Short mmCIF file of C-alpha atoms in Angstrom, two decimals:
data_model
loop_
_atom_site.label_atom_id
_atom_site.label_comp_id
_atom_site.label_asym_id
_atom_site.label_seq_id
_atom_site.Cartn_x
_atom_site.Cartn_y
_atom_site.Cartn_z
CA UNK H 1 130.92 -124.71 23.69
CA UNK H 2 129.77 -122.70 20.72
CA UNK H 3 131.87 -120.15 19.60
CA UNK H 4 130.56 -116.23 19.31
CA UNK H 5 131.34 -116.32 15.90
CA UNK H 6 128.90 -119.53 15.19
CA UNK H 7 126.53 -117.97 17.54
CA UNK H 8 126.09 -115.03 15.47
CA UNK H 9 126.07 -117.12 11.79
CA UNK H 10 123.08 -119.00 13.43
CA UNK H 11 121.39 -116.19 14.89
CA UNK H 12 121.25 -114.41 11.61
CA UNK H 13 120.44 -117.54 10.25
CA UNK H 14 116.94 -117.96 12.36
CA UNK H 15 116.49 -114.30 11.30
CA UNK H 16 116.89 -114.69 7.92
CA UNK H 17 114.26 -117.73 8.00
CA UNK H 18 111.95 -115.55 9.94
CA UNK H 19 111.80 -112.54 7.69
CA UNK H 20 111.08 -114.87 4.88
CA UNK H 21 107.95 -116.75 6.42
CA UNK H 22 106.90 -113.17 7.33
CA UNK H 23 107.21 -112.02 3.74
CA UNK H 24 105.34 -114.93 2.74
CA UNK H 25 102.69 -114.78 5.25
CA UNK H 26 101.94 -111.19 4.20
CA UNK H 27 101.98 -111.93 0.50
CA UNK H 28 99.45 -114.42 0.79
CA UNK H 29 97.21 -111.98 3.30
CA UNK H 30 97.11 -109.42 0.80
CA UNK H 31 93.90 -109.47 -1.30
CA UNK H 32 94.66 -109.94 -4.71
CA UNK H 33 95.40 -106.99 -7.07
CA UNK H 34 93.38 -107.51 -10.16
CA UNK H 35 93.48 -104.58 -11.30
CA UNK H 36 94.63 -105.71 -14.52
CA UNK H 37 92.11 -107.87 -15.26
CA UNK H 38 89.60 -104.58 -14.79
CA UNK H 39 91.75 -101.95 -16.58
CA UNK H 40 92.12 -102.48 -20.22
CA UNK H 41 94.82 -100.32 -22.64
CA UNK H 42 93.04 -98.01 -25.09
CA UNK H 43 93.90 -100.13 -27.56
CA UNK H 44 93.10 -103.46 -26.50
CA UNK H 45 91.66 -105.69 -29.17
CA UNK H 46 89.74 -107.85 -27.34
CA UNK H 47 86.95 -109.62 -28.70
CA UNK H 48 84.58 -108.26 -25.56
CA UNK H 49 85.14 -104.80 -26.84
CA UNK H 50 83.57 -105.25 -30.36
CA UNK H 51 81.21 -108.26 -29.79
CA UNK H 52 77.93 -107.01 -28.87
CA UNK H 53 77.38 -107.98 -25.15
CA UNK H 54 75.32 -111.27 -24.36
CA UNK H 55 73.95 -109.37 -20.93
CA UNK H 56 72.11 -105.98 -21.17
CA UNK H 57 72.22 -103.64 -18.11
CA UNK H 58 68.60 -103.01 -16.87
CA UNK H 59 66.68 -105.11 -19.18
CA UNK H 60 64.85 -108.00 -18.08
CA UNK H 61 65.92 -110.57 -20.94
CA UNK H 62 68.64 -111.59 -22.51
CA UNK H 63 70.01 -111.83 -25.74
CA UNK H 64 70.31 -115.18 -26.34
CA UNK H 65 66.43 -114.95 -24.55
CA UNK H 66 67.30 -116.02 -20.92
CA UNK H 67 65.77 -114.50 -18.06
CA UNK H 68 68.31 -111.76 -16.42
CA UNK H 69 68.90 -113.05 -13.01
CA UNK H 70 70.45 -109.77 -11.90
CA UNK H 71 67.29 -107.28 -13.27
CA UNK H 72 66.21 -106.61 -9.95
CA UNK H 73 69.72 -105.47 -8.81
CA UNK H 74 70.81 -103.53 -11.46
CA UNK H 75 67.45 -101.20 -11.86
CA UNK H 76 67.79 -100.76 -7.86
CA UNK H 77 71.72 -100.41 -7.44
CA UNK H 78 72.84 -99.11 -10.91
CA UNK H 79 76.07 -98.45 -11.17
CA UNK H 80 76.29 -99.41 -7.16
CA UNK H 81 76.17 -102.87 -7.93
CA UNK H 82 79.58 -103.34 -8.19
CA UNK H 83 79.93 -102.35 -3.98
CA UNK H 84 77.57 -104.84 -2.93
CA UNK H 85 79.86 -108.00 -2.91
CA UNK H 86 79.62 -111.46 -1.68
CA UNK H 87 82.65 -111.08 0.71
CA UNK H 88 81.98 -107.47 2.11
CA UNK H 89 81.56 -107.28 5.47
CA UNK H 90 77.70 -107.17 6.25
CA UNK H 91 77.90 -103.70 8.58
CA UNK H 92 78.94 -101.77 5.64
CA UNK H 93 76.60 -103.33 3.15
CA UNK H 94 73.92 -102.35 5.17
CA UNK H 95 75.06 -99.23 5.87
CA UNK H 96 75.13 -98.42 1.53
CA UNK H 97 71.55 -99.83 1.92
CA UNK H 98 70.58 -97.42 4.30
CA UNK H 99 72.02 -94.68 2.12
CA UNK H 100 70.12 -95.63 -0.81
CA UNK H 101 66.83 -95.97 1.14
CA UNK H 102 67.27 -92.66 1.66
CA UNK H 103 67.77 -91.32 -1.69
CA UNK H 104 64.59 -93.66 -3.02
CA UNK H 105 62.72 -91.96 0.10
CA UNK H 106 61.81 -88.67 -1.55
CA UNK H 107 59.34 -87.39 0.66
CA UNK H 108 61.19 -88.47 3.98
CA UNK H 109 58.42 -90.44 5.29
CA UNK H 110 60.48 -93.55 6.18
CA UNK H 111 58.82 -95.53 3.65
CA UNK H 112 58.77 -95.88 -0.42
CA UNK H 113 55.92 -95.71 -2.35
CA UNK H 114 55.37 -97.54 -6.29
CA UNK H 115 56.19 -93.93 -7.72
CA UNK H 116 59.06 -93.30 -5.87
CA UNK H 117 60.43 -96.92 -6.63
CA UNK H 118 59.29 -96.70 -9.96
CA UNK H 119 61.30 -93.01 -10.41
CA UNK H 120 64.51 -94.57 -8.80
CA UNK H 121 64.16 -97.82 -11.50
CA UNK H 122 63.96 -95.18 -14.43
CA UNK H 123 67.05 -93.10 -12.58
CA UNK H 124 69.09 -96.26 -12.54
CA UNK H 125 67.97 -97.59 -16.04
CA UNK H 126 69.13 -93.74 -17.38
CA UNK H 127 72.48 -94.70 -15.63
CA UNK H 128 73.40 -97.93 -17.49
CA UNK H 129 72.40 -96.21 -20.60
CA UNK H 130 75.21 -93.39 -19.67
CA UNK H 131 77.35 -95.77 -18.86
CA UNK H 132 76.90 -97.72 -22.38
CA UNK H 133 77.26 -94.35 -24.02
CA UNK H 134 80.77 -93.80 -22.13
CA UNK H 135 82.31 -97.65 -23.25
CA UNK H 136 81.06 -97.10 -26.58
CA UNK H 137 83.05 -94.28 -27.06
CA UNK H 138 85.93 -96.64 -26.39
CA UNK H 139 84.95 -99.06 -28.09
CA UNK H 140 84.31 -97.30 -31.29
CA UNK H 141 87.95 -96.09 -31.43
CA UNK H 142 89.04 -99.63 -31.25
CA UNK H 143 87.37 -100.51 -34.60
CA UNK H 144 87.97 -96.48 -36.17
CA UNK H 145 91.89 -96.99 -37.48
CA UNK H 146 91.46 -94.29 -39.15
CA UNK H 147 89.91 -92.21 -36.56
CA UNK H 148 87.34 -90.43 -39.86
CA UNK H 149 84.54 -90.80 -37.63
CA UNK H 150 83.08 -93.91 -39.68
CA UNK H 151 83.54 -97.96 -39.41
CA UNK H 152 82.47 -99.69 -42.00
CA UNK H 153 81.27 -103.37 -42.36
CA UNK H 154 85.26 -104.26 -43.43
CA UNK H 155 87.16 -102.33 -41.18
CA UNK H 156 84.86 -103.67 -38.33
CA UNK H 157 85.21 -108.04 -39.85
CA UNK H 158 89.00 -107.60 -40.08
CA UNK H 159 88.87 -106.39 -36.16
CA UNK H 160 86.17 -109.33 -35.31
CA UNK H 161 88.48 -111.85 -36.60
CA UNK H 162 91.93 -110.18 -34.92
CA UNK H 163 90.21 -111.09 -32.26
CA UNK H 164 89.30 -114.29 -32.73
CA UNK H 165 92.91 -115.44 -33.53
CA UNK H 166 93.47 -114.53 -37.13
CA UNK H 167 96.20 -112.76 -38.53
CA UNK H 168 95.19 -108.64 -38.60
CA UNK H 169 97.54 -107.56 -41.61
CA UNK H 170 96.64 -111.18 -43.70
CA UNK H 171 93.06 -110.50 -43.51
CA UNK H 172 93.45 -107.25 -44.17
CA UNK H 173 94.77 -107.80 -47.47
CA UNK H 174 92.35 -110.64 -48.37
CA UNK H 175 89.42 -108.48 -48.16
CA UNK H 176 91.12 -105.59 -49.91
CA UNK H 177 92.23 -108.02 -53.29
CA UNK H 178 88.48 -109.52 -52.31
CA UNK H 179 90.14 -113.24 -51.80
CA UNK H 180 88.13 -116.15 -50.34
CA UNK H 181 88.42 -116.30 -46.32
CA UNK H 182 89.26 -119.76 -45.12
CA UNK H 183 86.73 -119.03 -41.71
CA UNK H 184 85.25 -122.10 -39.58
CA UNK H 185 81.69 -122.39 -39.49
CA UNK H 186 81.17 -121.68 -36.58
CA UNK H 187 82.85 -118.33 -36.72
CA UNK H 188 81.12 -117.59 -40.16
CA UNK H 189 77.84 -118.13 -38.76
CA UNK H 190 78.47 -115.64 -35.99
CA UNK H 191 80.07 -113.07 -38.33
CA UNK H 192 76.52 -113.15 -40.71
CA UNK H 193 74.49 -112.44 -37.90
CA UNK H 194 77.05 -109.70 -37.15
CA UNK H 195 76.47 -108.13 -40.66
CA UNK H 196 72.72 -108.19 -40.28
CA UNK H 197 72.81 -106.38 -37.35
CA UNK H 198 74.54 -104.13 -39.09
CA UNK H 199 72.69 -103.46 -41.44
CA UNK H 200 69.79 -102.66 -38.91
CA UNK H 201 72.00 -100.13 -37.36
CA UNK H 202 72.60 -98.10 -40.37
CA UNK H 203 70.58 -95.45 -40.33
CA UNK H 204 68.81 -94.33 -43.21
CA UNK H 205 70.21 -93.35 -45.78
CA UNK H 206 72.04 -96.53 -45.87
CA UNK H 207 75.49 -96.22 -46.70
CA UNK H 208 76.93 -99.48 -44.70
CA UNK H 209 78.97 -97.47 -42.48
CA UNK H 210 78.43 -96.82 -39.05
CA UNK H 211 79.32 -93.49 -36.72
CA UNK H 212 79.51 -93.26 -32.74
CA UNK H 213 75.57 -93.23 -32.50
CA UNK H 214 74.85 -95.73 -35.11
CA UNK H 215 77.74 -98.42 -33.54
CA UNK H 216 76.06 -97.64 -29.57
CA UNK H 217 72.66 -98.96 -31.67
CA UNK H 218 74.51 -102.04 -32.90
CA UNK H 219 76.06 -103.39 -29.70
CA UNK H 220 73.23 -101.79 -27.80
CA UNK H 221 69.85 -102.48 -29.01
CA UNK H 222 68.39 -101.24 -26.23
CA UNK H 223 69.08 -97.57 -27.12
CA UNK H 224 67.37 -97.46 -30.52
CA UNK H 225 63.42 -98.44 -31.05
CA UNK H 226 64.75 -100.16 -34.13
CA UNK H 227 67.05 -101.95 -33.18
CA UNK H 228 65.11 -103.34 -30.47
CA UNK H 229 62.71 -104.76 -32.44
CA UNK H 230 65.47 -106.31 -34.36
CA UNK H 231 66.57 -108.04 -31.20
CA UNK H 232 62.90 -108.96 -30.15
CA UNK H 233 62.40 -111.05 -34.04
CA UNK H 234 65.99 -112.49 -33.03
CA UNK H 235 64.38 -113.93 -29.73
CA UNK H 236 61.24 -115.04 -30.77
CA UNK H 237 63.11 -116.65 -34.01
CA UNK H 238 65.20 -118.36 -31.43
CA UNK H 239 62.23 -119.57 -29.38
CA UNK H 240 59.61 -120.11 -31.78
CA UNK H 241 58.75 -123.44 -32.93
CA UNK H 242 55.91 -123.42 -35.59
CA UNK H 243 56.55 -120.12 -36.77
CA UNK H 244 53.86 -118.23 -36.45
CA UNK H 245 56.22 -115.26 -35.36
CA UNK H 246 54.18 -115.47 -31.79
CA UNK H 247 55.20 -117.51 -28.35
CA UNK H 248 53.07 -119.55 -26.69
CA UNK H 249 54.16 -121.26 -22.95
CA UNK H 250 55.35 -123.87 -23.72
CA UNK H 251 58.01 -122.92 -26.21
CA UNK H 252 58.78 -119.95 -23.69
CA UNK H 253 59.50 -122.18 -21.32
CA UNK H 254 60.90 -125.26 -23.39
CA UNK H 255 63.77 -126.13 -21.78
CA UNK H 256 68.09 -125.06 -23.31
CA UNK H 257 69.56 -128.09 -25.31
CA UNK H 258 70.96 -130.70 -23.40
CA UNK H 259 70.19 -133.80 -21.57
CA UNK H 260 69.25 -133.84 -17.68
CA UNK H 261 72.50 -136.11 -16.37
CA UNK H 262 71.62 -136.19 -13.10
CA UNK H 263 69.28 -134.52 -10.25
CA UNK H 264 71.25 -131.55 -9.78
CA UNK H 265 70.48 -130.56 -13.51
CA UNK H 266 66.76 -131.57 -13.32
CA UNK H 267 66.75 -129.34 -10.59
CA UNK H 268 68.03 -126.60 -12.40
CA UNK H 269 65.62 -127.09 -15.14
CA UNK H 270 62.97 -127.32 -12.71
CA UNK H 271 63.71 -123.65 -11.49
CA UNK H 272 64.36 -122.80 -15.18
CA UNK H 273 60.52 -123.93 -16.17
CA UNK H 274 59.26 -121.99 -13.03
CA UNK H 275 60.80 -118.98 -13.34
CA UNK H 276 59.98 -118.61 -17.00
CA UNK H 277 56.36 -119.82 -16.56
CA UNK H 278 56.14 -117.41 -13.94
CA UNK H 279 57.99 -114.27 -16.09
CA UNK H 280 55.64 -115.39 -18.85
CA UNK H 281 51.89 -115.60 -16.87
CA UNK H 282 52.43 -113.07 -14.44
CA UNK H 283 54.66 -109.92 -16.65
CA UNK H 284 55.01 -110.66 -20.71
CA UNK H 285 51.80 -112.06 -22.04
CA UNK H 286 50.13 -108.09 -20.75
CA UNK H 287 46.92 -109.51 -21.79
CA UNK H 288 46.79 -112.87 -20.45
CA UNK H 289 45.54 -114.99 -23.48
CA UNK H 290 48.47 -117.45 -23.39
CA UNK H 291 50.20 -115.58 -26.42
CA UNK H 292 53.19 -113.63 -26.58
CA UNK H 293 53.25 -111.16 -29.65
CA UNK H 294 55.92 -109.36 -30.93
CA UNK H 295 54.72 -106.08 -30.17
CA UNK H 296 53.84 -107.43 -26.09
CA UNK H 297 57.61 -108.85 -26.40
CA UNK H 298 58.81 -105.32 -27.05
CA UNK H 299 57.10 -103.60 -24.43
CA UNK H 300 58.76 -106.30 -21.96
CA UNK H 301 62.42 -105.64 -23.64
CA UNK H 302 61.87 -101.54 -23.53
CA UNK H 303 64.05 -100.40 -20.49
CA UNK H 304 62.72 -96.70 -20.58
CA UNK H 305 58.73 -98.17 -20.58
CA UNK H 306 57.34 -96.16 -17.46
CA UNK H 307 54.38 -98.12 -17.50
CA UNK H 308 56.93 -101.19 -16.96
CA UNK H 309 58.79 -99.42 -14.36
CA UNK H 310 55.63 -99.09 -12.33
CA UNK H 311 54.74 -102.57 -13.08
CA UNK H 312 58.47 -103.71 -11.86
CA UNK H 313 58.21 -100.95 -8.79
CA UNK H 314 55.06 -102.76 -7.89
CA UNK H 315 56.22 -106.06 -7.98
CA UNK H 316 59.48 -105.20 -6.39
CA UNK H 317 57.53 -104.15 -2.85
CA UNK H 318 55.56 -106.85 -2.93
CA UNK H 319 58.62 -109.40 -2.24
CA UNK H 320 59.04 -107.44 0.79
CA UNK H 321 56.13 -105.88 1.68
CA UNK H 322 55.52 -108.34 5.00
CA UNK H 323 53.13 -105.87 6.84
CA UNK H 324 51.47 -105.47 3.22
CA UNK H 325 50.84 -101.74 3.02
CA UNK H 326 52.00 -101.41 -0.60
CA UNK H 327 55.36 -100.14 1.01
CA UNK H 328 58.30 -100.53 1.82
CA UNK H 329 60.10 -99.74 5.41
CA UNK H 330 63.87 -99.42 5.40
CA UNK H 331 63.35 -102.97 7.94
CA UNK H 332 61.76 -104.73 5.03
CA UNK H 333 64.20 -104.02 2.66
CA UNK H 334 66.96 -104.92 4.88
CA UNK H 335 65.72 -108.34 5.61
CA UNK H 336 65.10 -108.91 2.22
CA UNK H 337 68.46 -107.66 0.91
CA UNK H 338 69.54 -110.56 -1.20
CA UNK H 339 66.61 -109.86 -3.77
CA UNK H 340 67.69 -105.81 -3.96
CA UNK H 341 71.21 -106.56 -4.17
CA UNK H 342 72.37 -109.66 -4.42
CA UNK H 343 74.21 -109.55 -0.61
CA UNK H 344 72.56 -111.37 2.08
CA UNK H 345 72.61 -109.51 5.70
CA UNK H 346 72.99 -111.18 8.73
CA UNK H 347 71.73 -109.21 11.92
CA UNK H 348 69.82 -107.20 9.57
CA UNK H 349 67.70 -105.46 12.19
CA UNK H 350 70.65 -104.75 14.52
CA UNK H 351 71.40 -101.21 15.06
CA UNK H 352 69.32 -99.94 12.18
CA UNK H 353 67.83 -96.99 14.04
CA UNK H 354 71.02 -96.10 15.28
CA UNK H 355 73.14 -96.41 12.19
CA UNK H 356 69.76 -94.62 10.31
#
């Protein structure tokens, strides 16, 4: 018979094993705190902080002269964008939907019109500007040591290539005695294009170095008239084949290096030739003679164009627009919610006049 004594060692025993498969369970249902990966120190260093960004907020290509996937969301969401994620529960995505329906809805008449969608694009296209303004601010510390207001082309190389690995304090003192830079190719091919954006930024009078307003222009094209045509030659010297400074469809829509391997890639270059054909047709080439120009290029890149935001408010209703009235009910919308914001609905009709 087991003594009270052994009775109790075991007992605490089985408790002891319980409270740790509870601990574990609940560490494992706990979502995951990334908090760190979204809050960076002050003085962080990394290269994503300096490096202008690949992916514009609100404008419809890309640097490297890729389509933007996520236009549609960001000039309808703005800074909302963020809420609407795969994983949130559908009630309370289309709940936010509901909200912003609302606030697009100007006149209350349960439906949106081209001008009021094409007011909310410019709204939300005035908010990722802010929003580049605010990080810039940030950013521009990170490459001002000296906090004098100015970065020049030196001071902002010897933070590029901290970044990329290289000692801070060595290169430092290289450029200062002017000593040869042992830099890979790769890296020195990245850093010229750097300088000649730099160069664009500086505002006249040129005196290669750069305040707050000048440095938002270099990792921000978008902001300055100048600087965006700088990034439209970059695209169209990217794209263009024979030279002629002008894109024609086919080397629009010529397809990214690399070989098709098997049919999951030629189907991914199949939707890459469509959606650029269609981009190309239907929204660039304004007046339709199978040429893109420069100056048509720049008109597609300008994020404040009203003329473009009507064009883009337009198109934007006609995706939903089943009952094709050249509006949009807050029913259409909802049903179509993966094209606004990315989040697909299920149920999307249930409740809506009682949640509305």
């Amino acid at each position: 018979m087991m003594s009270r004594q052994a009775f109790l060692c075991g007992l605490g025993s089985l408790y002891l094993s319980l409270l740790f498969v509870f601990l574990l369970m609940d560490v494992y249902a706990r979502p995951a705190n990334n908090s760190a990966l979204k809050e960076k120190p002050a003085d962080s260093k990394d290269e994503n902080e300096i490096l202008p960004p690949d992916h514009l907020n609100g404008v419809k290509m890309e640097m490297d002269g890729h389509l933007n996937k996520e236009f549609h969301q960001e000039v309808f969401l703005g800074k909302e964008m963020e809420e609407f994620e795969e994983d949130s529960e559908p009630r309370k995505n289309r709940k936010k939907l509901m909200v912003i329906f609302s606030k697009v809805d100007i006149n209350s008449d349960k439906k949106i019109s081209a001008k009021e969608m094409q007011r909310w694009i410019m709204e939300k296209t005035d908010e990722h500007f802010q929003e580049a303004v605010e990080e810039n601010k940030m950013h521009f510390r990170a490459v001002d040591p000296d906090g004098d207001g100015h970065v020049s082309w030196d001071e902002y190389k010897i933070k590029f290539l901290a970044s990329k690995g290289f000692n801070e304090k060595e290169i430092a003192e290289k450029i200062k005695n002017n000593e040869e830079l042992k830099i890979d190719e790769e890296t020195q091919e990245v850093l010229d294009n750097l300088k000649d954006r730099w160069y664009q930024a500086d505002n006249p009078p040129p005196d290669l170095l750069l305040n707050e307003e000048e440095f938002l222009s270099f990792l921000h094209p978008e902001h300055s008239r100048g600087m965006l045509k700088f990034m439209v030659k970059e695209i169209i010297r990217d794209l263009d084949q024979d030279g002629d400074k002008k894109l024609t469809l086919s080397e629009f829509i010529s397809l990214p290096v690399g070989t098709v391997e098997n049919q999951q890639a030629q189907d991914i270059d199949d939707d890459w030739v469509k959606d650029r054909r269609k981009e190309f047709e239907e929204v660039i080439d304004a007046n339709h003679d199978g040429i893109v120009t420069m100056e048509e290029l720049e008109e597609y890149m300008d994020p404040m164009n009203e003329y473009n935001a009507l064009n883009e408010a337009k198109q934007m209703i006609a995706v939903a627009d089943e009952n094709q009235n050249h509006h949009l009910e807050l029913e259409e919308i909802l049903k179509y919610s993966e094209y606004f914001t990315g989040s697909k609905l299920m149920d999307y009709a249930r409740n809506v006049h009682e949640e509305f």
